[in-house]
Amino acid sequence: MAAVSLSVSTVKPLGDRVFVKVSASEEKTAGGLYLPDTAKEKPQVGEVVALGPGRRNDDGSRQELEIKVGDKVLYSKYAGTDIKLGTEEYVLLSEKDILAVVA
């Protein structure tokens, strides 16, 4: 999956898409060993920054999304499109790729 680099100030998702700010990956293991960049796994947790208006139903109405801006979510490992805005990393996902809301 290729990362997209953008130089814009706002991103407005369409349909049932969700724009998520990726949480920082772990720098060291539970045992205290520091991980090099090549050994770090892609994080699967992030904070919802923006939501699309929802998916259209057969009758033309919109189905509201189950999550809201500010929720911390767990998403599928290889889901979405990686986007870089400045130094921050984001991922644009479909709502179906979100597995859970975490506390």
Coordinates of N, CA and C in Angstrom, one line a residue:
M1 N 0.8 -1.2 0.0 CA 0.0 0.0 0.0 C 0.9 1.2 0.0
A2 N 0.7 2.1 -0.9 CA 1.5 3.3 -1.1 C 0.9 4.4 -0.2
A3 N 1.8 5.2 0.3 CA 1.4 6.4 1.1 C 1.3 7.6 0.2
V4 N 0.3 8.4 0.5 CA 0.0 9.6 -0.3 C 0.5 10.8 0.6
S5 N 1.2 11.7 0.0 CA 1.6 12.9 0.7 C 0.9 14.1 0.2
L6 N 0.1 14.9 1.1 CA -0.7 16.0 0.6 C -0.2 17.3 1.3
S7 N -0.4 18.4 0.7 CA -0.2 19.7 1.3 C -1.4 20.5 1.3
V8 N -2.4 20.1 2.1 CA -3.7 20.8 2.2 C -3.9 21.0 3.7
S9 N -4.9 21.9 4.0 CA -5.2 22.2 5.4 C -6.3 21.4 5.9
T10 N -7.3 21.0 5.1 CA -8.4 20.1 5.6 C -8.7 19.0 4.7
V11 N -9.2 17.9 5.2 CA -9.6 16.7 4.4 C -11.0 16.4 4.8
K12 N -11.9 16.3 3.9 CA -13.3 16.0 4.2 C -13.7 14.7 3.5
P13 N -13.8 13.6 4.3 CA -14.1 12.3 3.7 C -15.5 12.3 3.1
L14 N -15.7 11.4 2.2 CA -17.0 11.2 1.5 C -17.6 9.9 1.9
G15 N -18.9 9.8 1.8 CA -19.6 8.5 2.0 C -19.4 8.0 3.4
D16 N -19.1 6.8 3.6 CA -18.8 6.2 4.9 C -17.4 6.1 5.2
R17 N -16.6 7.0 4.7 CA -15.1 7.1 5.0 C -14.9 7.8 6.3
V18 N -13.7 7.4 6.9 CA -13.3 8.0 8.2 C -11.9 8.4 8.1
F19 N -11.5 9.6 8.6 CA -10.1 10.1 8.5 C -9.6 9.9 10.0
V20 N -8.5 9.1 10.1 CA -8.0 8.8 11.4 C -6.5 9.2 11.5
K21 N -6.2 9.9 12.7 CA -4.8 10.2 13.0 C -4.2 9.0 13.6
V22 N -3.1 8.5 13.1 CA -2.4 7.3 13.6 C -1.7 7.6 14.9
S23 N -1.9 6.7 15.9 CA -1.1 6.8 17.1 C 0.3 6.4 16.9
A24 N 1.2 7.0 17.7 CA 2.6 6.7 17.6 C 2.9 5.2 17.9
S25 N 3.8 4.6 17.2 CA 4.1 3.2 17.4 C 5.0 3.1 18.6
E26 N 5.1 1.9 19.2 CA 5.9 1.7 20.4 C 7.4 1.8 20.1
E27 N 8.1 2.6 21.0 CA 9.5 2.8 20.8 C 10.3 1.7 21.4
K28 N 9.8 1.0 22.5 CA 10.5 0.0 23.1 C 9.6 -1.2 23.6
T29 N 10.2 -2.3 23.8 CA 9.4 -3.5 24.1 C 9.0 -3.5 25.6
A30 N 8.2 -4.4 26.1 CA 7.8 -4.5 27.5 C 9.1 -4.8 28.3
G31 N 10.1 -5.4 27.8 CA 11.3 -5.7 28.5 C 12.3 -4.6 28.6
G32 N 12.0 -3.5 27.9 CA 12.8 -2.3 27.9 C 13.8 -2.2 26.8
L33 N 13.7 -3.0 25.8 CA 14.6 -2.9 24.6 C 14.0 -1.9 23.6
Y34 N 14.9 -1.1 23.1 CA 14.5 -0.1 22.1 C 14.4 -0.8 20.7
L35 N 13.3 -0.5 19.9 CA 13.1 -1.1 18.6 C 13.7 -0.2 17.5
P36 N 14.4 -0.7 16.6 CA 14.8 0.1 15.4 C 13.6 0.3 14.5
D37 N 13.6 1.3 13.6 CA 12.5 1.6 12.7 C 12.1 0.4 11.9
T38 N 13.0 -0.4 11.5 CA 12.7 -1.6 10.7 C 11.9 -2.7 11.4
A39 N 12.0 -2.7 12.7 CA 11.3 -3.7 13.5 C 9.9 -3.3 14.0
K40 N 9.6 -2.0 13.9 CA 8.3 -1.5 14.4 C 7.2 -1.9 13.5
E41 N 6.1 -2.3 14.1 CA 4.9 -2.7 13.3 C 4.0 -1.4 13.1
K42 N 3.3 -1.4 12.0 CA 2.4 -0.4 11.7 C 1.3 -0.3 12.8
P43 N 1.1 0.9 13.4 CA 0.0 0.9 14.5 C -1.3 0.7 13.9
Q44 N -2.2 0.1 14.8 CA -3.6 -0.2 14.3 C -4.6 0.6 15.2
V45 N -4.1 1.6 15.9 CA -5.0 2.4 16.8 C -4.8 3.9 16.4
G46 N -5.9 4.6 16.3 CA -5.8 6.0 16.0 C -7.1 6.8 16.5
E47 N -7.0 8.1 16.3 CA -8.1 8.9 16.8 C -8.9 9.5 15.6
V48 N -10.2 9.4 15.6 CA -11.0 9.9 14.5 C -10.9 11.4 14.4
V49 N -10.6 11.9 13.3 CA -10.4 13.3 13.1 C -11.6 13.9 12.3
A50 N -12.1 13.2 11.3 CA -13.2 13.6 10.4 C -14.0 12.5 9.9
L51 N -15.2 12.7 9.7 CA -16.2 11.7 9.2 C -16.9 12.1 7.9
G52 N -17.2 11.2 7.1 CA -18.0 11.5 5.9 C -19.5 11.5 6.4
P53 N -20.4 11.9 5.5 CA -21.8 12.0 5.9 C -22.5 10.7 6.1
G54 N -21.9 9.6 5.7 CA -22.6 8.3 5.8 C -22.9 7.7 4.5
R55 N -23.1 6.4 4.5 CA -23.5 5.7 3.3 C -24.9 5.9 2.9
R56 N -25.2 5.9 1.6 CA -26.6 6.1 1.1 C -27.3 4.8 1.1
N57 N -28.5 4.8 1.6 CA -29.4 3.6 1.6 C -30.0 3.5 0.2
D58 N -30.7 2.4 0.0 CA -31.4 2.2 -1.3 C -32.5 3.2 -1.6
D59 N -33.1 3.8 -0.5 CA -34.1 4.8 -0.7 C -33.5 6.2 -0.8
G60 N -32.2 6.4 -0.8 CA -31.6 7.7 -1.0 C -31.2 8.4 0.3
S61 N -31.7 7.9 1.5 CA -31.4 8.5 2.7 C -30.0 8.1 3.2
R62 N -29.4 8.8 4.1 CA -28.1 8.5 4.6 C -28.1 7.7 5.9
Q63 N -27.3 6.7 6.0 CA -27.1 5.9 7.2 C -26.0 6.5 8.0
E64 N -26.3 6.9 9.2 CA -25.4 7.6 10.1 C -24.3 6.6 10.5
L65 N -23.1 7.2 10.7 CA -21.9 6.4 11.1 C -22.1 6.1 12.6
E66 N -21.5 4.9 13.1 CA -21.6 4.5 14.5 C -20.6 5.2 15.4
I67 N -19.6 5.8 14.8 CA -18.5 6.5 15.5 C -18.6 8.0 15.4
K68 N -17.8 8.7 16.2 CA -17.9 10.1 16.2 C -16.4 10.7 16.2
V69 N -16.3 11.9 15.9 CA -14.9 12.6 16.0 C -14.4 12.5 17.4
G70 N -13.2 12.2 17.6 CA -12.6 12.1 18.9 C -12.5 10.7 19.5
D71 N -13.2 9.7 18.9 CA -13.2 8.3 19.3 C -11.8 7.7 19.0
K72 N -11.3 6.9 19.9 CA -10.1 6.1 19.6 C -10.5 4.8 19.0
V73 N -10.0 4.4 17.9 CA -10.5 3.2 17.2 C -9.4 2.3 16.9
L74 N -9.7 1.0 16.8 CA -8.8 -0.1 16.4 C -9.3 -0.5 15.0
Y75 N -8.4 -0.5 14.0 CA -8.7 -0.8 12.6 C -7.9 -1.9 12.1
S76 N -8.3 -2.5 11.0 CA -7.6 -3.6 10.3 C -6.2 -3.2 9.9
K77 N -5.3 -4.2 10.0 CA -3.9 -3.9 9.8 C -3.5 -3.3 8.4
Y78 N -4.1 -3.9 7.4 CA -3.8 -3.4 6.0 C -4.9 -2.6 5.4
A79 N -5.7 -2.0 6.2 CA -6.9 -1.3 5.6 C -6.6 0.1 5.3
G80 N -7.3 0.7 4.4 CA -7.2 2.1 4.1 C -6.1 2.6 3.3
T81 N -6.0 3.9 3.2 CA -4.9 4.6 2.4 C -4.1 5.5 3.4
D82 N -2.8 5.2 3.5 CA -1.9 6.0 4.3 C -1.8 7.4 3.7
I83 N -1.9 8.5 4.5 CA -1.8 9.8 4.1 C -0.9 10.6 5.0
K84 N 0.0 11.4 4.5 CA 0.9 12.2 5.3 C 0.6 13.6 5.1
L85 N 0.3 14.4 6.1 CA 0.1 15.8 6.1 C 1.1 16.4 6.9
G86 N 2.1 17.1 6.3 CA 3.2 17.6 7.1 C 4.0 16.5 7.7
T87 N 4.1 16.5 9.0 CA 4.8 15.5 9.7 C 3.9 14.4 10.3
E88 N 2.6 14.7 10.3 CA 1.6 13.8 10.9 C 1.2 12.7 9.9
E89 N 0.9 11.5 10.5 CA 0.4 10.4 9.6 C -1.0 10.1 9.9
Y90 N -1.8 9.9 8.8 CA -3.2 9.6 8.9 C -3.5 8.4 8.1
V91 N -4.7 7.9 8.2 CA -5.2 6.8 7.4 C -6.7 7.1 7.1
L92 N -7.0 6.9 5.8 CA -8.4 7.1 5.3 C -9.0 5.7 5.2
L93 N -10.0 5.5 6.0 CA -10.6 4.1 6.1 C -12.1 4.1 5.7
S94 N -12.6 3.0 5.3 CA -14.1 2.8 5.2 C -14.5 2.4 6.6
E95 N -15.8 2.7 7.0 CA -16.3 2.4 8.3 C -16.2 0.9 8.6
K96 N -16.4 0.1 7.6 CA -16.3 -1.4 7.8 C -15.0 -1.9 8.2
D97 N -13.9 -1.1 8.0 CA -12.6 -1.5 8.4 C -12.2 -1.2 9.8
I98 N -13.1 -0.5 10.5 CA -12.9 -0.2 11.9 C -13.5 -1.4 12.7
L99 N -12.6 -1.9 13.6 CA -13.0 -3.1 14.3 C -13.7 -2.8 15.7
A100 N -13.2 -1.8 16.4 CA -13.7 -1.5 17.7 C -13.4 0.0 18.1
V101 N -14.1 0.5 19.0 CA -13.8 1.7 19.7 C -13.1 1.4 21.0
V102 N -11.9 1.9 21.3 CA -11.2 1.6 22.5 C -11.2 2.7 23.4
A103 N -11.0 2.4 24.7 CA -11.0 3.5 25.8 C -9.6 3.8 26.2

